[in-house]
């Protein structure tokens, strides 16, 4: 890695982050009795504990300021194995230019990390689909997706048209040995404006080709969707079509009736979303990579370590949940 200059002294970094690894008790993750934990024994879990991932958006401030050459080794030290990208850039002052995709791939390989996926703007798929698939292959990732809603036209026809578009992109990804995925927020679980009894997410799921279009369930946003538009069980979607959900965003929320979403985003293990029940209820079929995300992590104090401290504590809590 000598070809990538580091502008941050690692010894200073480790001193700054010392004392931030206090584990959160397993009970704070689940709120359930030990007997319930036994029901979700590691051998029966479909979220492997040895493939915990991180969405780099959670530590976007550190990626930008310190660069991949500092951040990726630190994530490997914490124990993360899978990296989901939210862009491929860092501050140009770190190298005197922008880092390249092959350089990022080298950093991944050198630190025993795997690229599991990437969030790409939906407009990039429309204008530069093959270029985005090229980037995914350079980084060695099996999935490439978007965190954008399928469409802003919240009608049945609008979501059917979006599904047709995703089917085309998904077929192109399949032809390259990749899986295209869509990551939800809460709005996808709303009802169609023209057919108030029809849930938009159901339209998208029904009309996308399961051979070519996959889903990344953001569990936090699914529960927000349940809070705002009741009548569905997030775990049931996965249980009914487990192979369509290769990736999860495991983001925690703390109930707050003053928040229109019903929950505040918090570090994993500090909230009260029913994660143990969810993991048990999705069933043992298929395998889903659990990816930690916390949109608010860059606001974590003290800084340093800030978002990386949140990443370490959340990893410990996730590890506890998954046994």
Coordinates of C-alpha atoms in Angstrom, one line a residue:
X1 CA 0.0 0.0 0.0
X2 CA 3.0 2.2 -0.2
X3 CA 1.7 3.8 -3.4
X4 CA -1.1 5.4 -1.4
X5 CA 0.2 8.1 0.9
X6 CA -1.4 8.4 4.3
X7 CA -1.9 11.8 5.8
X8 CA -3.0 10.6 9.2
X9 CA -0.8 9.0 11.8
X10 CA -2.3 5.6 12.7
X11 CA -0.9 5.7 16.2
X12 CA -2.6 9.0 16.9
X13 CA -5.8 7.5 15.5
X14 CA -5.6 4.5 17.8
X15 CA -5.0 6.7 20.8
X16 CA -7.9 8.9 19.8
X17 CA -10.3 5.9 19.5
X18 CA -9.1 4.1 22.7
X19 CA -11.9 3.4 25.1
X20 CA -14.7 3.6 22.5
X21 CA -15.3 -0.2 22.2
X22 CA -17.6 -0.6 25.2
X23 CA -20.0 -3.3 24.1
X24 CA -23.7 -2.7 24.5
X25 CA -25.5 -5.5 26.4
X26 CA -27.3 -8.0 24.3
X27 CA -30.5 -7.2 26.2
X28 CA -30.4 -3.7 24.9
X29 CA -30.4 -5.1 21.3
X30 CA -33.3 -7.4 21.9
X31 CA -35.2 -6.6 25.0
X32 CA -36.1 -10.3 25.2
X33 CA -35.5 -13.1 27.6
X34 CA -32.5 -15.5 27.3
X35 CA -34.9 -18.3 26.4
X36 CA -35.9 -16.3 23.3
X37 CA -32.3 -15.8 22.4
X38 CA -31.8 -19.6 22.4
X39 CA -34.5 -19.9 19.8
X40 CA -32.3 -17.9 17.4
X41 CA -29.3 -20.1 17.7
X42 CA -26.4 -19.3 15.3
X43 CA -26.8 -22.5 13.3
X44 CA -30.4 -21.4 12.5
X45 CA -29.7 -17.8 11.6
X46 CA -29.8 -16.7 7.9
X47 CA -27.7 -13.6 8.7
X48 CA -24.1 -14.9 9.2
X49 CA -22.2 -13.3 12.1
X50 CA -18.9 -13.6 10.2
X51 CA -19.9 -11.4 7.3
X52 CA -21.1 -8.2 9.0
X53 CA -20.9 -5.3 6.7
X54 CA -21.0 -1.5 6.8
X55 CA -22.5 1.1 4.5
X56 CA -19.8 3.7 4.1
X57 CA -22.4 6.5 4.1
X58 CA -22.5 5.9 7.9
X59 CA -18.9 7.2 8.1
X60 CA -18.9 9.4 5.1
X61 CA -17.1 12.2 7.1
X62 CA -14.1 9.9 7.8
X63 CA -14.0 8.6 4.2
X64 CA -13.9 12.1 2.8
X65 CA -11.4 13.5 5.3
X66 CA -9.1 10.6 6.0
X67 CA -9.5 8.6 2.9
X68 CA -10.0 4.9 2.1
X69 CA -6.3 4.2 3.0
X70 CA -7.0 4.9 6.7
X71 CA -10.7 4.0 7.0
X72 CA -10.6 0.5 5.4
X73 CA -7.8 -0.8 7.6
X74 CA -9.7 0.6 10.6
X75 CA -12.9 -1.1 9.6
X76 CA -11.0 -4.4 9.2
X77 CA -9.5 -4.0 12.7
X78 CA -13.0 -3.5 14.1
X79 CA -14.1 -6.7 12.4
X80 CA -16.2 -5.7 9.5
X81 CA -15.9 -8.0 6.5
X82 CA -18.2 -6.5 3.8
X83 CA -18.1 -3.0 2.4
X84 CA -21.1 -1.3 0.8
X85 CA -20.0 1.8 -1.1
X86 CA -21.7 5.2 -1.2
X87 CA -19.4 6.7 -3.8
X88 CA -15.8 6.1 -4.7
X89 CA -14.2 9.4 -3.9
X90 CA -12.2 11.0 -1.1
X91 CA -10.6 14.4 -0.5
X92 CA -8.1 15.0 -3.3
X93 CA -5.6 16.5 -0.9
X94 CA -4.9 13.0 0.5
X95 CA -3.2 11.8 -2.7
X96 CA -2.9 15.1 -4.6
X97 CA -5.6 13.6 -7.0
X98 CA -8.6 11.4 -6.8
X99 CA -8.2 7.8 -5.8
X100 CA -8.9 5.2 -8.5
X101 CA -11.1 2.1 -8.5
X102 CA -8.1 -0.3 -8.8
X103 CA -6.5 1.4 -5.8
X104 CA -9.6 1.0 -3.8
X105 CA -9.7 -2.7 -4.8
X106 CA -6.1 -3.1 -3.7
X107 CA -6.9 -1.6 -0.3
X108 CA -9.9 -4.0 0.0
X109 CA -7.8 -7.0 -0.9
X110 CA -4.9 -6.0 1.4
X111 CA -7.2 -5.7 4.4
X112 CA -9.2 -8.9 3.8
X113 CA -12.3 -6.9 2.9
X114 CA -14.9 -7.6 0.2
X115 CA -17.0 -5.1 -1.6
X116 CA -20.6 -6.4 -1.3
X117 CA -22.5 -3.7 -3.1
X118 CA -22.8 0.0 -3.9
X119 CA -25.5 2.7 -3.8
X120 CA -25.7 4.4 -7.1
X121 CA -28.0 7.2 -8.1
X122 CA -30.9 5.9 -10.2
X123 CA -30.0 8.5 -12.9
X124 CA -26.6 6.8 -13.3
X125 CA -28.3 3.6 -14.3
X126 CA -30.2 5.5 -17.0
X127 CA -27.2 7.4 -18.3
X128 CA -24.2 5.1 -17.6
X129 CA -25.4 1.6 -16.8
X130 CA -22.5 -0.2 -18.3
X131 CA -20.0 2.2 -16.6
X132 CA -21.6 1.4 -13.2
X133 CA -21.4 -2.3 -13.9
X134 CA -17.7 -1.9 -14.9
X135 CA -17.0 -0.2 -11.6
X136 CA -18.8 -3.0 -9.7
X137 CA -16.6 -5.6 -11.5
X138 CA -13.4 -3.7 -10.9
X139 CA -14.2 -3.7 -7.1
X140 CA -15.2 -7.3 -7.2
X141 CA -18.7 -6.7 -5.8
X142 CA -21.5 -9.2 -6.6
X143 CA -24.3 -6.6 -6.2
X144 CA -24.9 -3.0 -7.3
X145 CA -28.0 -1.0 -6.4
X146 CA -29.7 2.2 -5.7
X147 CA -31.2 3.8 -2.6
X148 CA -33.6 5.9 -4.7
X149 CA -37.3 5.1 -4.7
X150 CA -38.2 3.2 -7.9
X151 CA -40.1 6.4 -9.0
X152 CA -41.7 9.5 -7.6
X153 CA -44.9 8.7 -9.5
X154 CA -46.8 7.1 -6.6
X155 CA -49.4 5.4 -8.7
X156 CA -49.9 1.8 -9.7
X157 CA -49.0 2.6 -13.3
X158 CA -46.0 4.6 -12.1
X159 CA -44.6 1.7 -10.1
X160 CA -45.3 -0.8 -12.9
X161 CA -43.4 1.4 -15.3
X162 CA -40.5 1.7 -12.8
X163 CA -40.5 -2.1 -12.5
X164 CA -40.2 -2.4 -16.3
X165 CA -37.1 -0.1 -16.2
X166 CA -35.5 -2.1 -13.3
X167 CA -36.1 -5.3 -15.3
X168 CA -34.1 -4.0 -18.2
X169 CA -31.2 -2.8 -15.9
X170 CA -31.4 -6.1 -13.9
X171 CA -31.1 -8.2 -17.1
X172 CA -28.0 -6.2 -18.1
X173 CA -26.5 -6.8 -14.6
X174 CA -27.3 -10.5 -14.8
X175 CA -25.5 -10.7 -18.1
X176 CA -22.4 -9.4 -16.4
X177 CA -22.7 -11.8 -13.4
X178 CA -24.1 -9.1 -11.1
X179 CA -27.3 -8.7 -9.1
X180 CA -29.1 -5.3 -9.3
X181 CA -30.9 -4.3 -6.1
X182 CA -33.2 -1.6 -4.8
X183 CA -33.0 -0.3 -1.3
X184 CA -36.2 1.0 0.4
X185 CA -37.0 3.9 2.5
X186 CA -40.4 4.3 4.2
X187 CA -42.2 5.8 1.2
X188 CA -42.3 2.6 -0.8
X189 CA -44.6 1.1 1.8
X190 CA -47.2 3.9 1.3
X191 CA -50.4 3.2 -0.6
X192 CA -50.9 4.2 -4.3
X193 CA -52.5 7.6 -4.7
X194 CA -54.8 6.2 -7.4
X195 CA -55.6 2.9 -5.6
X196 CA -55.5 3.5 -1.8
X197 CA -55.8 -0.2 -1.0
X198 CA -52.7 -1.1 -3.0
X199 CA -49.3 -0.8 -1.4
X200 CA -46.6 0.5 -3.7
X201 CA -43.9 -1.9 -2.5
X202 CA -46.2 -4.8 -3.4
X203 CA -46.6 -3.5 -7.0
X204 CA -42.8 -3.2 -7.4
X205 CA -42.2 -6.7 -5.9
X206 CA -44.9 -8.3 -8.1
X207 CA -43.8 -6.7 -11.4
X208 CA -40.0 -7.0 -11.1
X209 CA -38.4 -10.2 -12.5
X210 CA -37.1 -12.2 -9.6
X211 CA -34.3 -13.5 -11.9
X212 CA -32.9 -10.0 -12.4
X213 CA -34.1 -7.6 -9.7
X214 CA -33.3 -8.0 -6.0
X215 CA -34.1 -6.0 -2.8
X216 CA -32.0 -4.7 0.0
X217 CA -34.4 -4.4 3.0
X218 CA -33.6 -1.5 5.2
X219 CA -35.2 -2.8 8.3
X220 CA -35.4 0.5 10.1
X221 CA -37.3 2.1 7.2
X222 CA -39.5 -0.9 6.9
X223 CA -40.6 -0.5 10.5
X224 CA -41.1 3.2 9.9
X225 CA -43.3 2.2 6.9
X226 CA -45.2 -0.1 9.1
X227 CA -45.7 2.7 11.7
X228 CA -47.0 5.1 9.1
X229 CA -48.9 2.8 6.8
X230 CA -49.8 -0.3 9.0
X231 CA -50.9 -3.6 7.7
X232 CA -47.7 -5.5 6.8
X233 CA -45.0 -7.4 8.5
X234 CA -41.4 -6.6 7.3
X235 CA -40.2 -10.1 8.1
X236 CA -42.9 -11.7 6.0
X237 CA -41.5 -10.2 2.8
X238 CA -38.2 -11.9 3.4
X239 CA -39.8 -15.1 4.6
X240 CA -42.0 -15.4 1.5
X241 CA -39.2 -14.6 -1.0
X242 CA -35.9 -15.1 0.9
X243 CA -33.7 -15.3 -2.2
X244 CA -34.7 -11.9 -3.4
X245 CA -33.2 -10.3 -0.3
X246 CA -29.4 -10.9 -0.4
X247 CA -28.7 -7.7 1.7
X248 CA -30.2 -6.1 4.8
X249 CA -29.5 -2.7 6.3
X250 CA -29.4 -3.2 10.0
X251 CA -30.2 0.2 11.4
X252 CA -31.6 0.7 14.8
X253 CA -34.4 3.0 16.0
X254 CA -35.6 4.3 19.3
X255 CA -39.4 4.8 19.6
X256 CA -40.4 8.4 19.7
X257 CA -44.0 9.5 19.3
X258 CA -42.9 13.0 18.7
X259 CA -41.1 11.9 15.5
X260 CA -43.5 11.6 12.5
X261 CA -41.6 8.4 11.6
X262 CA -42.2 6.9 15.0
X263 CA -38.5 6.3 15.7
X264 CA -35.2 8.2 16.0
X265 CA -32.2 6.7 14.3
X266 CA -29.7 5.5 16.9
X267 CA -26.6 3.3 17.3
X268 CA -27.3 -0.3 16.9
X269 CA -28.2 -1.8 20.2
X270 CA -29.4 1.6 21.7
X271 CA -32.8 1.3 20.2
X272 CA -35.9 -0.9 20.6
X273 CA -36.7 -2.2 17.1
X274 CA -37.5 -5.9 17.5
X275 CA -34.4 -7.3 15.8
X276 CA -34.3 -10.6 17.6
X277 CA -37.9 -11.3 16.6
X278 CA -37.2 -10.2 13.0
X279 CA -34.1 -12.4 12.7
X280 CA -36.1 -15.4 14.0
X281 CA -39.2 -14.6 11.9
X282 CA -37.5 -14.4 8.5
X283 CA -36.6 -18.1 8.8
X284 CA -33.4 -20.0 8.1
X285 CA -33.7 -20.2 4.3
X286 CA -31.2 -18.3 2.1
X287 CA -28.4 -16.2 3.4
X288 CA -28.6 -12.4 3.9
X289 CA -25.6 -10.1 4.5
X290 CA -26.3 -7.8 7.4
X291 CA -24.9 -4.3 6.8
X292 CA -24.8 -1.7 9.6
X293 CA -25.9 1.8 8.7
X294 CA -26.6 4.8 10.8
X295 CA -27.4 8.0 8.9
X296 CA -26.7 10.2 11.9
X297 CA -23.3 8.6 12.9
X298 CA -21.2 11.6 11.7
X299 CA -22.9 13.6 14.5
X300 CA -21.5 11.3 17.1
X301 CA -19.4 13.0 19.8
X302 CA -16.7 13.2 20.9
X303 CA -15.0 13.5 17.6
X304 CA -12.6 11.8 17.2
X305 CA -13.6 9.0 17.0
X306 CA -17.1 10.2 16.1
X307 CA -18.7 8.0 13.4
X308 CA -16.0 5.4 13.7
X309 CA -16.7 5.1 17.4
X310 CA -20.4 4.5 16.5
X311 CA -19.2 1.9 14.0
X312 CA -17.2 0.0 16.5
X313 CA -20.0 0.0 19.2
X314 CA -22.6 -1.0 16.7
X315 CA -20.4 -3.8 15.3
X316 CA -20.1 -5.2 18.9
X317 CA -23.9 -5.0 19.3
X318 CA -24.5 -6.7 16.0
X319 CA -22.1 -9.4 16.8
X320 CA -23.9 -10.0 20.1
X321 CA -27.3 -10.2 18.3
X322 CA -26.0 -12.8 15.7
X323 CA -24.3 -14.9 18.3

